[in-house]
Short mmCIF file of C-alpha atoms in Angstrom, two decimals:
data_model
loop_
_atom_site.label_atom_id
_atom_site.label_comp_id
_atom_site.label_asym_id
_atom_site.label_seq_id
_atom_site.Cartn_x
_atom_site.Cartn_y
_atom_site.Cartn_z
CA UNK A 1 103.70 95.73 126.83
CA UNK A 2 104.84 91.90 126.64
CA UNK A 3 102.85 89.75 129.44
CA UNK A 4 104.63 88.06 131.91
CA UNK A 5 105.62 84.30 131.07
CA UNK A 6 106.90 81.23 133.07
CA UNK A 7 109.15 78.51 131.98
CA UNK A 8 107.86 75.37 133.19
CA UNK A 9 108.42 71.54 132.83
CA UNK A 10 106.33 68.66 132.05
CA UNK A 11 106.61 66.36 134.97
CA UNK A 12 103.64 63.98 134.13
CA UNK A 13 102.07 63.34 130.73
CA UNK A 14 99.56 60.37 130.42
CA UNK A 15 96.51 59.67 128.29
CA UNK A 16 93.16 59.61 130.23
CA UNK A 17 91.42 58.05 127.40
CA UNK A 18 92.01 57.94 123.61
CA UNK A 19 91.14 61.54 123.22
CA UNK A 20 92.26 63.47 126.51
CA UNK A 21 95.94 63.92 127.76
CA UNK A 22 96.59 64.88 131.32
CA UNK A 23 99.74 67.13 131.72
CA UNK A 24 101.50 68.14 134.99
CA UNK A 25 103.69 71.29 135.00
CA UNK A 26 106.27 72.16 137.55
CA UNK A 27 109.09 74.81 137.91
CA UNK A 28 112.58 73.21 137.41
CA UNK A 29 113.24 74.52 141.11
CA UNK A 30 110.01 73.15 142.65
CA UNK A 31 108.92 76.69 143.61
CA UNK A 32 105.60 78.02 144.41
CA UNK A 33 103.47 79.16 141.43
CA UNK A 34 101.40 81.80 141.31
CA UNK A 35 97.91 80.83 142.83
CA UNK A 36 94.73 80.60 141.20
CA UNK A 37 90.78 80.42 141.93
CA UNK A 38 88.47 77.92 140.61
CA UNK A 39 87.67 78.62 136.93
CA UNK A 40 90.93 80.17 136.03
CA UNK A 41 93.14 78.88 132.95
CA UNK A 42 96.74 79.37 131.78
CA UNK A 43 97.56 80.41 128.09
CA UNK A 44 100.35 77.89 126.88
CA UNK A 45 102.57 78.68 123.83
CA UNK A 46 102.15 75.68 121.29
CA UNK A 47 103.67 75.08 118.09
CA UNK A 48 101.50 74.55 114.92
CA UNK A 49 101.60 72.32 112.06
CA UNK A 50 103.10 74.90 109.91
CA UNK A 51 105.87 75.82 112.31
CA UNK A 52 104.69 78.91 113.75
CA UNK A 53 103.73 79.44 117.48
CA UNK A 54 100.19 80.45 119.14
CA UNK A 55 98.55 80.38 122.44
CA UNK A 56 95.87 77.84 123.69
CA UNK A 57 93.94 78.32 126.89
CA UNK A 58 93.78 75.29 129.28
CA UNK A 59 91.69 75.32 132.49
CA UNK A 60 93.57 74.53 135.72
CA UNK A 61 92.34 71.25 137.29
CA UNK A 62 92.24 70.92 141.24
CA UNK A 63 90.34 68.27 143.22
CA UNK A 64 91.73 69.34 146.70
CA UNK A 65 89.26 70.40 149.18
CA UNK A 66 91.57 72.20 151.45
CA UNK A 67 90.78 75.87 151.58
CA UNK A 68 94.07 77.03 150.54
CA UNK A 69 95.18 74.14 148.09
CA UNK A 70 95.47 76.55 144.96
CA UNK A 71 96.90 79.74 147.02
CA UNK A 72 100.80 78.75 146.26
CA UNK A 73 100.62 75.49 144.03
CA UNK A 74 103.91 73.85 143.13
CA UNK A 75 102.11 72.21 140.11
CA UNK A 76 99.66 73.11 137.45
CA UNK A 77 97.49 70.41 136.07
CA UNK A 78 95.66 70.68 132.89
CA UNK A 79 93.99 68.37 130.48
CA UNK A 80 93.85 68.60 126.67
CA UNK A 81 91.50 67.07 124.31
CA UNK A 82 93.03 66.32 120.76
CA UNK A 83 91.15 68.02 117.97
CA UNK A 84 91.59 66.16 114.66
CA UNK A 85 90.28 69.21 112.58
CA UNK A 86 92.20 71.91 114.65
CA UNK A 87 95.19 74.06 113.58
CA UNK A 88 97.68 71.92 115.34
CA UNK A 89 97.86 73.10 119.04
CA UNK A 90 96.13 70.12 120.51
CA UNK A 91 98.34 67.78 118.37
CA UNK A 92 101.44 69.42 119.75
CA UNK A 93 100.23 69.09 123.48
CA UNK A 94 99.50 65.37 122.65
CA UNK A 95 102.49 64.52 120.42
CA UNK A 96 104.96 67.05 120.72
CA UNK A 97 105.47 67.01 124.50
CA UNK A 98 106.84 64.20 126.86
CA UNK A 99 108.04 64.27 130.48
CA UNK A 100 110.87 66.53 130.62
CA UNK A 101 109.61 68.97 127.99
CA UNK A 102 109.89 72.53 128.46
CA UNK A 103 106.63 74.90 128.20
CA UNK A 104 106.29 78.66 128.21
CA UNK A 105 102.94 79.77 129.64
CA UNK A 106 101.40 82.92 130.94
CA UNK A 107 100.37 83.11 134.64
CA UNK A 108 96.61 82.22 135.60
CA UNK A 109 93.64 84.29 134.58
CA UNK A 110 90.18 84.02 135.37
CA UNK A 111 87.42 84.89 132.92
CA UNK A 112 84.97 82.21 134.56
CA UNK A 113 85.04 82.89 138.29
CA UNK A 114 82.84 81.09 140.60
CA UNK A 115 80.63 83.81 142.50
CA UNK A 116 80.04 83.67 146.22
CA UNK A 117 76.73 84.30 147.97
CA UNK A 118 73.59 82.45 148.75
CA UNK A 119 72.17 79.67 146.90
CA UNK A 120 73.47 76.41 145.63
CA UNK A 121 75.67 75.98 142.67
CA UNK A 122 74.69 73.62 139.49
CA UNK A 123 77.63 72.67 137.25
CA UNK A 124 76.87 71.40 133.92
CA UNK A 125 79.89 69.94 131.95
CA UNK A 126 80.30 68.80 128.28
CA UNK A 127 83.08 66.67 127.46
CA UNK A 128 86.49 68.42 128.00
CA UNK A 129 84.40 71.53 129.53
CA UNK A 130 84.49 69.39 132.96
CA UNK A 131 88.09 70.64 133.58
CA UNK A 132 87.03 74.15 135.03
CA UNK A 133 84.00 72.92 136.72
CA UNK A 134 86.11 69.98 138.55
CA UNK A 135 87.84 72.89 140.44
CA UNK A 136 84.46 74.56 141.01
CA UNK A 137 83.23 71.63 142.62
CA UNK A 138 86.34 71.07 144.76
CA UNK A 139 86.10 74.58 146.07
CA UNK A 140 82.40 74.31 146.85
CA UNK A 141 83.10 71.20 148.95
CA UNK A 142 85.93 73.10 150.82
CA UNK A 143 83.38 75.79 151.40
CA UNK A 144 80.54 73.25 152.65
CA UNK A 145 78.49 74.87 150.06
CA UNK A 146 75.64 73.04 148.06
CA UNK A 147 76.83 71.80 144.72
CA UNK A 148 75.77 69.31 142.04
CA UNK A 149 77.22 68.56 138.61
CA UNK A 150 75.78 67.04 135.57
CA UNK A 151 78.43 65.72 133.15
CA UNK A 152 77.54 64.88 129.84
CA UNK A 153 79.85 62.84 127.01
CA UNK A 154 79.25 60.49 124.23
CA UNK A 155 80.19 57.61 126.29
CA UNK A 156 81.84 57.16 129.40
CA UNK A 157 85.05 55.74 128.16
CA UNK A 158 85.90 59.16 126.53
CA UNK A 159 84.65 61.34 129.77
CA UNK A 160 87.83 62.25 131.82
CA UNK A 161 87.85 62.39 135.84
CA UNK A 162 85.04 60.24 136.49
CA UNK A 163 86.57 58.35 139.43
CA UNK A 164 87.76 61.47 140.86
CA UNK A 165 84.47 63.43 140.41
CA UNK A 166 82.68 60.23 141.90
CA UNK A 167 84.88 60.51 144.92
CA UNK A 168 84.21 64.13 145.39
CA UNK A 169 80.64 64.59 144.56
CA UNK A 170 79.10 61.06 145.51
CA UNK A 171 75.49 61.08 144.77
CA UNK A 172 75.70 64.93 143.72
CA UNK A 173 77.20 63.99 140.33
CA UNK A 174 74.90 63.06 137.64
CA UNK A 175 76.52 61.35 134.59
CA UNK A 176 74.81 61.21 131.11
CA UNK A 177 76.59 59.23 128.57
CA UNK A 178 74.91 59.67 125.00
CA UNK A 179 75.61 56.09 124.11
CA UNK A 180 73.75 54.60 127.03
CA UNK A 181 70.69 57.09 127.12
CA UNK A 182 70.30 57.07 123.15
CA UNK A 183 69.88 60.92 123.15
CA UNK A 184 71.62 64.09 124.53
CA UNK A 185 71.19 65.55 127.70
CA UNK A 186 67.71 66.87 128.31
CA UNK A 187 68.43 70.39 129.36
CA UNK A 188 64.94 71.26 129.93
CA UNK A 189 64.60 68.38 132.59
CA UNK A 190 67.98 69.48 134.04
CA UNK A 191 66.67 72.94 134.57
CA UNK A 192 63.17 71.78 135.84
CA UNK A 193 65.39 70.45 138.92
CA UNK A 194 67.41 73.59 139.58
CA UNK A 195 65.95 75.58 142.80
CA UNK A 196 65.20 79.16 142.11
CA UNK A 197 68.03 80.33 144.16
CA UNK A 198 70.77 78.47 142.46
CA UNK A 199 73.55 79.83 139.85
CA UNK A 200 74.20 77.58 137.05
CA UNK A 201 77.77 77.20 135.42
CA UNK A 202 78.07 75.82 131.98
CA UNK A 203 81.28 74.84 130.06
CA UNK A 204 81.32 72.51 127.01
CA UNK A 205 80.89 72.43 123.33
CA UNK A 206 78.97 75.30 121.27
CA UNK A 207 75.82 73.05 120.91
CA UNK A 208 75.31 72.41 124.46
CA UNK A 209 75.82 76.00 125.54
CA UNK A 210 73.55 77.48 122.88
CA UNK A 211 70.84 75.02 124.10
CA UNK A 212 71.40 75.95 127.65
CA UNK A 213 71.52 79.69 127.03
CA UNK A 214 68.39 79.31 124.80
CA UNK A 215 66.35 77.36 127.42
CA UNK A 216 67.20 79.69 130.24
CA UNK A 217 66.47 82.89 128.12
CA UNK A 218 62.99 81.15 127.33
CA UNK A 219 62.57 80.74 131.18
CA UNK A 220 63.20 84.40 131.91
CA UNK A 221 66.32 83.69 133.93
CA UNK A 222 68.37 86.55 134.94
CA UNK A 223 71.41 86.98 133.01
CA UNK A 224 73.75 86.86 135.97
CA UNK A 225 72.31 83.66 137.22
CA UNK A 226 73.95 81.74 134.13
CA UNK A 227 77.64 81.80 133.83
CA UNK A 228 79.52 80.10 131.01
CA UNK A 229 82.66 79.17 128.94
CA UNK A 230 82.86 77.91 125.37
CA UNK A 231 85.16 74.93 125.16
CA UNK A 232 85.65 74.46 121.26
CA UNK A 233 87.34 76.78 118.86
CA UNK A 234 85.05 78.44 116.38
CA UNK A 235 83.83 75.94 113.72
CA UNK A 236 82.87 76.43 110.10
CA UNK A 237 79.26 76.61 109.75
CA UNK A 238 77.16 75.45 106.95
CA UNK A 239 76.94 78.23 104.14
CA UNK A 240 80.18 80.30 105.07
CA UNK A 241 81.53 81.92 102.28
CA UNK A 242 84.85 84.07 101.80
CA UNK A 243 84.34 87.85 102.07
CA UNK A 244 86.00 91.11 101.95
CA UNK A 245 87.28 93.24 104.89
CA UNK A 246 88.26 96.99 104.09
CA UNK A 247 89.91 98.85 106.94
CA UNK A 248 88.63 102.43 106.80
CA UNK A 249 91.49 104.22 108.35
CA UNK A 250 94.33 102.58 106.28
CA UNK A 251 92.15 101.57 103.09
CA UNK A 252 93.60 98.03 103.57
CA UNK A 253 91.49 95.46 101.94
CA UNK A 254 91.86 91.55 102.78
CA UNK A 255 89.71 88.58 101.83
CA UNK A 256 88.78 86.33 104.67
CA UNK A 257 88.70 82.84 103.70
CA UNK A 258 86.25 80.06 104.99
CA UNK A 259 87.89 78.61 108.04
CA UNK A 260 89.57 81.81 109.12
CA UNK A 261 88.33 84.35 111.34
CA UNK A 262 88.78 88.23 110.57
CA UNK A 263 91.01 88.52 113.60
CA UNK A 264 93.28 85.78 112.35
CA UNK A 265 93.35 87.36 108.82
CA UNK A 266 94.27 90.80 110.24
CA UNK A 267 97.12 89.20 112.25
CA UNK A 268 98.31 87.17 109.31
CA UNK A 269 98.55 90.46 107.27
CA UNK A 270 100.59 92.45 109.65
CA UNK A 271 97.74 94.19 111.82
CA UNK A 272 97.75 94.29 115.68
CA UNK A 273 94.09 94.12 116.71
CA UNK A 274 93.30 93.61 120.39
CA UNK A 275 92.06 90.18 121.46
CA UNK A 276 92.01 87.79 124.24
CA UNK A 277 89.57 84.60 124.22
CA UNK A 278 89.16 84.09 120.43
CA UNK A 279 85.77 82.36 121.41
CA UNK A 280 83.52 85.28 121.31
CA UNK A 281 83.18 85.53 125.08
CA UNK A 282 85.24 88.35 126.35
CA UNK A 283 84.34 91.23 124.24
CA UNK A 284 87.91 92.47 123.96
CA UNK A 285 88.02 92.14 120.03
CA UNK A 286 84.84 94.54 119.69
CA UNK A 287 85.31 96.54 116.43
CA UNK A 288 82.96 99.17 114.88
CA UNK A 289 81.45 98.23 111.39
CA UNK A 290 80.85 101.22 109.22
CA UNK A 291 79.31 99.05 106.26
CA UNK A 292 77.90 95.67 105.76
CA UNK A 293 75.81 93.11 107.44
CA UNK A 294 77.13 90.95 110.34
CA UNK A 295 76.62 87.49 111.16
CA UNK A 296 76.90 87.82 114.77
CA UNK A 297 78.11 84.52 116.36
CA UNK A 298 79.32 85.81 119.87
CA UNK A 299 77.97 85.42 123.45
CA UNK A 300 78.76 89.24 124.30
CA UNK A 301 76.54 91.66 122.66
CA UNK A 302 72.84 92.00 123.58
CA UNK A 303 70.17 91.26 121.21
CA UNK A 304 69.51 94.96 120.74
CA UNK A 305 73.36 95.44 119.72
CA UNK A 306 73.40 92.76 117.18
CA UNK A 307 70.18 94.12 115.79
CA UNK A 308 71.70 97.51 115.22
CA UNK A 309 74.95 96.08 113.51
CA UNK A 310 77.13 98.74 114.33
CA UNK A 311 79.74 96.54 116.09
CA UNK A 312 81.02 93.00 116.04
CA UNK A 313 83.44 90.76 117.73
CA UNK A 314 85.94 89.88 114.83
CA UNK A 315 87.28 86.61 116.65
CA UNK A 316 84.46 84.79 115.67
CA UNK A 317 81.74 86.63 113.89
CA UNK A 318 81.70 87.01 110.03
CA UNK A 319 79.84 88.89 107.30
CA UNK A 320 76.52 87.92 105.82
CA UNK A 321 77.46 89.43 102.46
CA UNK A 322 80.34 89.93 100.31
CA UNK A 323 82.09 92.83 102.21
CA UNK A 324 82.66 94.48 105.60
CA UNK A 325 83.89 97.99 106.04
CA UNK A 326 85.37 98.28 109.76
CA UNK A 327 86.43 101.21 111.55
CA UNK A 328 90.18 100.33 111.99
#
């Protein structure tokens, strides 16, 4: 079944800094758009460098603190970081669009919801990962709930929305610039200051997410106390090699090169696997593995499931050896 799409137009496009571009989208007739909650994203159809189309997720940004600010918005606001090493999606959003350009999008979806209930909220943002957390901060302010944000980046001139966040959060905003501190954000020190009943929401690059999850797990934090979203596409890791994938049900065999996921390889060869996030977070692309050793890189499977080696997330995980046989 084809997902519902909306045709919107870019009504504002401006650079926030050399890497990040803000885009404001609106229907031609100015009608109200589907509402959304803090943490939601839209999928935008992009044109890649080779002329093919694909979809990219961008979090919806809201700084308004009225309780109904996102129930029936007339605009969607997103911010896109230009990825020089990417496949061209962010380049299209930076260079292929201008005010007046038309875009096809899917309505908002929320895989990173803000939970209600007792206790405060601690937001940890890395770089462009600030976008969903900004909406969470505004929502918490609207509810009169306790909220604090730690915002980390390489330097202040590459960190978007600092004035807006300062105005929204005041002393509840902590800014960490690596260039000023001479070191990355101290995750352990940050966690030391989190009250026992507070929930943690983390969004940023893989290195930050891995560090936060390792520290919270070492402290024995319950799983449902830490919520996260990864804001980078899967990267090539040192030692990655091509490997063969065999589909047991059809007998088809493909070689998955370095820099391409199993999922994208299957799609390229005409297969139709299920998937959603493409970042190893949602679990939709899970596939049983009949043979071969898996290099698990997802954030879905438990340690026990990874050790058993009978299922993998094909959007991000790879083979440790030369071959995998999948139950497809």
